[in-house]
Amino acid sequence: MTSTLYLFGSAAPPVFDIAGVIDDAQRRGWDVCLGLTPTAADWLEDGLEGLAALTGHPVRSRYKRPGEPDVWPPADVIIFAPATFNSINSWALGLTHHFVVGVAAEGIGKNVPIVAMPCVNAAYVQHHQFEESVAKLRAMGVTVLYGDGGFVPNQPGTGKPSDYPWHRALDAAAILAEA
C-alpha cells in the first residue's frame, strides 16, 4: 500500500527544485500531494500544471471553499520544506492565513507525523522569535531539521539552493512513517 505524503513548500529558492523532490519521493513509494504558499505558487506558476500531472493531484495553495470536497487523500506524513522564516513563525504562533500553514497546524492536532526543514539565512535567525518558534514546533512533536543534521543557515546572499538537504527531509519522513 502506498502512503500519502503532503509536500509543502514556501517561497525560498530550493522550491524551484520541487519536481526533482517529487520524483525522489515517488521512487521511495510515496503518493505525493503538493501544497505551496501563495508566493511559492506564484514563483512556480508556469510549471504548476506539470507538477499536478507529475503528482496526479491538483497543486494547492489556497483553502477549499466550505462544502467543496477534499481533492487529496488523507496525509500519512507531512514535509514542510523549504519553510521560510514567515512560515515557521506563523505556524508556531497558530497564524493560519496560508493553506499549507493551516494544514500543518491541524496536522499536529491530528497526530500526523510532520517534518519541517527551514530555509532561512543567518540574519533571520538572529530574531528571537525564530528560535522560540522552532522550540515550540519541536515541543508539539514536529521533527524540525535545523542545525546539525538538518538545514544550517548561510550568510545573506550566499546560499546555494542546490545544496539544500532535501534527502534529509525525505529520510526523516520515511522513518516517521515506519514508527
PDB file of C-alpha atoms in Angstrom:
ATOM      1  CA  MET A   1       0.000   0.000   0.000  1.00  0.00           C
ATOM      2  CA  THR A   2       1.294   3.444  -0.934  1.00  0.00           C
ATOM      3  CA  SER A   3       1.498   6.094   1.775  1.00  0.00           C
ATOM      4  CA  THR A   4       0.457   9.672   1.110  1.00  0.00           C
ATOM      5  CA  LEU A   5       2.998  12.445   1.601  1.00  0.00           C
ATOM      6  CA  TYR A   6       1.918  16.049   1.734  1.00  0.00           C
ATOM      7  CA  LEU A   7       4.889  18.069   0.474  1.00  0.00           C
ATOM      8  CA  PHE A   8       4.516  21.726   1.417  1.00  0.00           C
ATOM      9  CA  GLY A   9       6.841  24.498   0.278  1.00  0.00           C
ATOM     10  CA  SER A  10       7.363  28.176   0.965  1.00  0.00           C
ATOM     11  CA  ALA A  11       8.892  30.799  -1.313  1.00  0.00           C
ATOM     12  CA  ALA A  12      12.597  30.104  -0.863  1.00  0.00           C
ATOM     13  CA  PRO A  13      14.986  29.270  -3.723  1.00  0.00           C
ATOM     14  CA  PRO A  14      15.061  25.477  -3.103  1.00  0.00           C
ATOM     15  CA  VAL A  15      11.358  25.340  -4.053  1.00  0.00           C
ATOM     16  CA  PHE A  16      12.482  25.585  -7.686  1.00  0.00           C
ATOM     17  CA  ASP A  17      13.820  22.005  -7.301  1.00  0.00           C
ATOM     18  CA  ILE A  18      10.467  20.613  -6.119  1.00  0.00           C
ATOM     19  CA  ALA A  19       9.869  18.458  -9.228  1.00  0.00           C
ATOM     20  CA  GLY A  20      13.049  16.514  -8.510  1.00  0.00           C
ATOM     21  CA  VAL A  21      11.990  16.084  -4.881  1.00  0.00           C
ATOM     22  CA  ILE A  22       8.623  14.752  -6.027  1.00  0.00           C
ATOM     23  CA  ASP A  23      10.416  12.269  -8.318  1.00  0.00           C
ATOM     24  CA  ASP A  24      12.619  11.129  -5.432  1.00  0.00           C
ATOM     25  CA  ALA A  25       9.632  10.771  -3.103  1.00  0.00           C
ATOM     26  CA  GLN A  26       7.727   8.762  -5.695  1.00  0.00           C
ATOM     27  CA  ARG A  27      10.725   6.455  -6.215  1.00  0.00           C
ATOM     28  CA  ARG A  28      10.600   5.893  -2.454  1.00  0.00           C
ATOM     29  CA  GLY A  29       6.959   4.781  -2.781  1.00  0.00           C
ATOM     30  CA  TRP A  30       5.080   7.941  -1.763  1.00  0.00           C
ATOM     31  CA  ASP A  31       1.875   9.251  -3.321  1.00  0.00           C
ATOM     32  CA  VAL A  32       2.739  12.971  -3.254  1.00  0.00           C
ATOM     33  CA  CYS A  33       0.317  15.884  -2.865  1.00  0.00           C
ATOM     34  CA  LEU A  34       1.992  19.274  -3.378  1.00  0.00           C
ATOM     35  CA  GLY A  35       0.943  22.371  -1.429  1.00  0.00           C
ATOM     36  CA  LEU A  36       2.574  25.775  -1.724  1.00  0.00           C
ATOM     37  CA  THR A  37       2.335  29.157  -0.075  1.00  0.00           C
ATOM     38  CA  PRO A  38       0.736  31.696  -2.430  1.00  0.00           C
ATOM     39  CA  THR A  39       4.110  33.286  -3.196  1.00  0.00           C
ATOM     40  CA  ALA A  40       5.739  29.909  -3.914  1.00  0.00           C
ATOM     41  CA  ALA A  41       2.806  29.077  -6.212  1.00  0.00           C
ATOM     42  CA  ASP A  42       3.356  32.401  -7.977  1.00  0.00           C
ATOM     43  CA  TRP A  43       7.062  31.630  -8.403  1.00  0.00           C
ATOM     44  CA  LEU A  44       6.218  28.226  -9.926  1.00  0.00           C
ATOM     45  CA  GLU A  45       3.153  29.411 -11.834  1.00  0.00           C
ATOM     46  CA  ASP A  46       4.401  28.352 -15.275  1.00  0.00           C
ATOM     47  CA  GLY A  47       5.057  24.802 -14.052  1.00  0.00           C
ATOM     48  CA  LEU A  48       2.002  24.140 -11.850  1.00  0.00           C
ATOM     49  CA  GLU A  49       0.160  22.102 -14.478  1.00  0.00           C
ATOM     50  CA  GLY A  50       3.228  19.922 -14.971  1.00  0.00           C
ATOM     51  CA  LEU A  51       3.611  19.460 -11.213  1.00  0.00           C
ATOM     52  CA  ALA A  52      -0.056  18.446 -10.965  1.00  0.00           C
ATOM     53  CA  ALA A  53       0.477  15.932 -13.774  1.00  0.00           C
ATOM     54  CA  LEU A  54       3.599  14.624 -12.044  1.00  0.00           C
ATOM     55  CA  THR A  55       1.789  14.042  -8.743  1.00  0.00           C
ATOM     56  CA  GLY A  56      -1.601  13.099 -10.160  1.00  0.00           C
ATOM     57  CA  HIS A  57      -3.207  15.596  -7.776  1.00  0.00           C
ATOM     58  CA  PRO A  58      -4.025  19.304  -8.053  1.00  0.00           C
ATOM     59  CA  VAL A  59      -1.359  21.602  -6.608  1.00  0.00           C
ATOM     60  CA  ARG A  60      -2.975  23.573  -3.813  1.00  0.00           C
ATOM     61  CA  SER A  61      -2.103  26.982  -2.421  1.00  0.00           C
ATOM     62  CA  ARG A  62      -5.485  28.074  -1.101  1.00  0.00           C
ATOM     63  CA  TYR A  63      -8.103  26.693   1.238  1.00  0.00           C
ATOM     64  CA  LYS A  64     -11.079  24.969  -0.364  1.00  0.00           C
ATOM     65  CA  ARG A  65     -14.477  26.612  -0.096  1.00  0.00           C
ATOM     66  CA  PRO A  66     -16.933  25.315   2.502  1.00  0.00           C
ATOM     67  CA  GLY A  67     -18.819  22.345   1.105  1.00  0.00           C
ATOM     68  CA  GLU A  68     -16.263  21.558  -1.586  1.00  0.00           C
ATOM     69  CA  PRO A  69     -14.913  18.017  -1.467  1.00  0.00           C
ATOM     70  CA  ASP A  70     -11.297  17.477  -0.499  1.00  0.00           C
ATOM     71  CA  VAL A  71      -9.347  16.569  -3.631  1.00  0.00           C
ATOM     72  CA  TRP A  72      -6.453  14.921  -1.780  1.00  0.00           C
ATOM     73  CA  PRO A  73      -6.309  11.646   0.133  1.00  0.00           C
ATOM     74  CA  PRO A  74      -5.539  11.974   3.862  1.00  0.00           C
ATOM     75  CA  ALA A  75      -1.870  12.517   4.732  1.00  0.00           C
ATOM     76  CA  ASP A  76       0.232   9.814   6.317  1.00  0.00           C
ATOM     77  CA  VAL A  77       3.183  12.216   6.699  1.00  0.00           C
ATOM     78  CA  ILE A  78       3.763  15.925   6.003  1.00  0.00           C
ATOM     79  CA  ILE A  79       7.046  17.518   4.939  1.00  0.00           C
ATOM     80  CA  PHE A  80       7.154  21.306   5.122  1.00  0.00           C
ATOM     81  CA  ALA A  81      10.274  22.340   3.223  1.00  0.00           C
ATOM     82  CA  PRO A  82      11.563  24.783   2.388  1.00  0.00           C
ATOM     83  CA  ALA A  83       9.928  26.501   5.337  1.00  0.00           C
ATOM     84  CA  THR A  84      10.696  30.215   5.447  1.00  0.00           C
ATOM     85  CA  PHE A  85      11.070  32.488   8.461  1.00  0.00           C
ATOM     86  CA  ASN A  86       7.482  33.635   7.942  1.00  0.00           C
ATOM     87  CA  SER A  87       6.072  30.114   7.617  1.00  0.00           C
ATOM     88  CA  ILE A  88       7.895  28.750  10.686  1.00  0.00           C
ATOM     89  CA  ASN A  89       6.832  31.686  12.855  1.00  0.00           C
ATOM     90  CA  SER A  90       3.242  31.746  11.572  1.00  0.00           C
ATOM     91  CA  TRP A  91       2.878  28.009  12.152  1.00  0.00           C
ATOM     92  CA  ALA A  92       4.297  28.094  15.677  1.00  0.00           C
ATOM     93  CA  LEU A  93       2.050  31.021  16.571  1.00  0.00           C
ATOM     94  CA  GLY A  94      -1.052  29.411  15.043  1.00  0.00           C
ATOM     95  CA  LEU A  95      -1.451  32.070  12.352  1.00  0.00           C
ATOM     96  CA  THR A  96      -3.022  30.007   9.605  1.00  0.00           C
ATOM     97  CA  HIS A  97      -3.676  32.540   6.864  1.00  0.00           C
ATOM     98  CA  HIS A  98      -1.883  30.286   4.339  1.00  0.00           C
ATOM     99  CA  PHE A  99      -3.338  26.903   3.392  1.00  0.00           C
ATOM    100  CA  VAL A 100      -0.122  24.943   3.956  1.00  0.00           C
ATOM    101  CA  VAL A 101       0.436  26.508   7.378  1.00  0.00           C
ATOM    102  CA  GLY A 102      -3.148  25.742   8.352  1.00  0.00           C
ATOM    103  CA  VAL A 103      -2.953  22.118   7.255  1.00  0.00           C
ATOM    104  CA  ALA A 104       0.377  21.693   9.050  1.00  0.00           C
ATOM    105  CA  ALA A 105      -1.068  23.229  12.224  1.00  0.00           C
ATOM    106  CA  GLU A 106      -4.102  20.954  12.016  1.00  0.00           C
ATOM    107  CA  GLY A 107      -1.797  18.003  11.332  1.00  0.00           C
ATOM    108  CA  ILE A 108      -0.275  18.449  14.785  1.00  0.00           C
ATOM    109  CA  GLY A 109      -3.715  18.040  16.351  1.00  0.00           C
ATOM    110  CA  LYS A 110      -4.481  15.034  14.153  1.00  0.00           C
ATOM    111  CA  ASN A 111      -1.193  13.359  15.157  1.00  0.00           C
ATOM    112  CA  VAL A 112       0.066  13.280  11.575  1.00  0.00           C
ATOM    113  CA  PRO A 113       3.870  12.880  11.632  1.00  0.00           C
ATOM    114  CA  ILE A 114       5.448  16.104  10.380  1.00  0.00           C
ATOM    115  CA  VAL A 115       8.951  17.021   9.244  1.00  0.00           C
ATOM    116  CA  ALA A 116       9.879  20.675   8.840  1.00  0.00           C
ATOM    117  CA  MET A 117      13.119  21.943   7.378  1.00  0.00           C
ATOM    118  CA  PRO A 118      13.680  25.695   7.436  1.00  0.00           C
ATOM    119  CA  CYS A 119      15.384  27.679   4.737  1.00  0.00           C
ATOM    120  CA  VAL A 120      16.467  30.930   6.345  1.00  0.00           C
ATOM    121  CA  ASN A 121      19.621  32.968   6.354  1.00  0.00           C
ATOM    122  CA  ALA A 122      21.784  33.741   9.368  1.00  0.00           C
ATOM    123  CA  ALA A 123      20.356  37.263   9.686  1.00  0.00           C
ATOM    124  CA  TYR A 124      16.795  35.987  10.118  1.00  0.00           C
ATOM    125  CA  VAL A 125      17.755  33.513  12.818  1.00  0.00           C
ATOM    126  CA  GLN A 126      19.061  36.384  14.955  1.00  0.00           C
ATOM    127  CA  HIS A 127      15.443  37.371  15.554  1.00  0.00           C
ATOM    128  CA  HIS A 128      14.437  35.818  18.881  1.00  0.00           C
ATOM    129  CA  GLN A 129      11.076  34.626  17.597  1.00  0.00           C
ATOM    130  CA  PHE A 130      12.672  32.160  15.196  1.00  0.00           C
ATOM    131  CA  GLU A 131      14.397  30.063  17.863  1.00  0.00           C
ATOM    132  CA  GLU A 132      11.245  30.240  20.013  1.00  0.00           C
ATOM    133  CA  SER A 133       9.153  29.044  17.082  1.00  0.00           C
ATOM    134  CA  VAL A 134      11.480  26.129  16.346  1.00  0.00           C
ATOM    135  CA  ALA A 135      11.362  25.139  20.024  1.00  0.00           C
ATOM    136  CA  LYS A 136       7.537  25.401  20.085  1.00  0.00           C
ATOM    137  CA  LEU A 137       7.158  23.230  16.994  1.00  0.00           C
ATOM    138  CA  ARG A 138       9.523  20.632  18.426  1.00  0.00           C
ATOM    139  CA  ALA A 139       7.579  20.668  21.705  1.00  0.00           C
ATOM    140  CA  MET A 140       4.412  19.945  19.691  1.00  0.00           C
ATOM    141  CA  GLY A 141       6.051  16.865  18.174  1.00  0.00           C
ATOM    142  CA  VAL A 142       7.227  18.269  14.846  1.00  0.00           C
ATOM    143  CA  THR A 143      10.596  16.933  13.663  1.00  0.00           C
ATOM    144  CA  VAL A 144      12.421  20.169  12.819  1.00  0.00           C
ATOM    145  CA  LEU A 145      15.595  19.561  10.795  1.00  0.00           C
ATOM    146  CA  TYR A 146      17.516  22.666  11.768  1.00  0.00           C
ATOM    147  CA  GLY A 147      21.148  22.827  12.800  1.00  0.00           C
ATOM    148  CA  ASP A 148      23.367  19.737  12.823  1.00  0.00           C
ATOM    149  CA  GLY A 149      21.720  17.007  10.759  1.00  0.00           C
ATOM    150  CA  GLY A 150      19.407  19.455   9.025  1.00  0.00           C
ATOM    151  CA  PHE A 151      19.476  22.867   7.439  1.00  0.00           C
ATOM    152  CA  VAL A 152      22.268  25.171   8.566  1.00  0.00           C
ATOM    153  CA  PRO A 153      21.705  28.876   7.807  1.00  0.00           C
ATOM    154  CA  ASN A 154      24.068  30.720   5.500  1.00  0.00           C
ATOM    155  CA  GLN A 155      25.038  34.367   5.445  1.00  0.00           C
ATOM    156  CA  PRO A 156      22.575  36.536   3.491  1.00  0.00           C
ATOM    157  CA  GLY A 157      23.180  36.289  -0.242  1.00  0.00           C
ATOM    158  CA  THR A 158      25.500  33.282  -0.041  1.00  0.00           C
ATOM    159  CA  GLY A 159      23.001  30.435  -0.170  1.00  0.00           C
ATOM    160  CA  LYS A 160      23.314  27.595  -2.645  1.00  0.00           C
ATOM    161  CA  PRO A 161      19.810  26.240  -3.279  1.00  0.00           C
ATOM    162  CA  SER A 162      21.273  23.119  -4.890  1.00  0.00           C
ATOM    163  CA  ASP A 163      22.864  22.268  -1.517  1.00  0.00           C
ATOM    164  CA  TYR A 164      19.520  22.259   0.323  1.00  0.00           C
ATOM    165  CA  PRO A 165      19.404  18.829   2.040  1.00  0.00           C
ATOM    166  CA  TRP A 166      16.117  17.555   0.623  1.00  0.00           C
ATOM    167  CA  HIS A 167      17.213  13.952   1.172  1.00  0.00           C
ATOM    168  CA  ARG A 168      17.267  14.508   4.932  1.00  0.00           C
ATOM    169  CA  ALA A 169      13.614  15.548   4.942  1.00  0.00           C
ATOM    170  CA  LEU A 170      12.623  12.524   2.855  1.00  0.00           C
ATOM    171  CA  ASP A 171      14.696  10.195   5.068  1.00  0.00           C
ATOM    172  CA  ALA A 172      13.073  11.628   8.211  1.00  0.00           C
ATOM    173  CA  ALA A 173       9.591  11.235   6.710  1.00  0.00           C
ATOM    174  CA  ALA A 174      10.305   7.579   5.912  1.00  0.00           C
ATOM    175  CA  ILE A 175      11.418   6.959   9.489  1.00  0.00           C
ATOM    176  CA  LEU A 176       8.298   8.645  10.882  1.00  0.00           C
ATOM    177  CA  ALA A 177       6.059   6.644   8.557  1.00  0.00           C
ATOM    178  CA  GLU A 178       7.534   3.391   9.864  1.00  0.00           C
ATOM    179  CA  ALA A 179       7.105   4.368  13.534  1.00  0.00           C
TER     180      ALA A 179
END
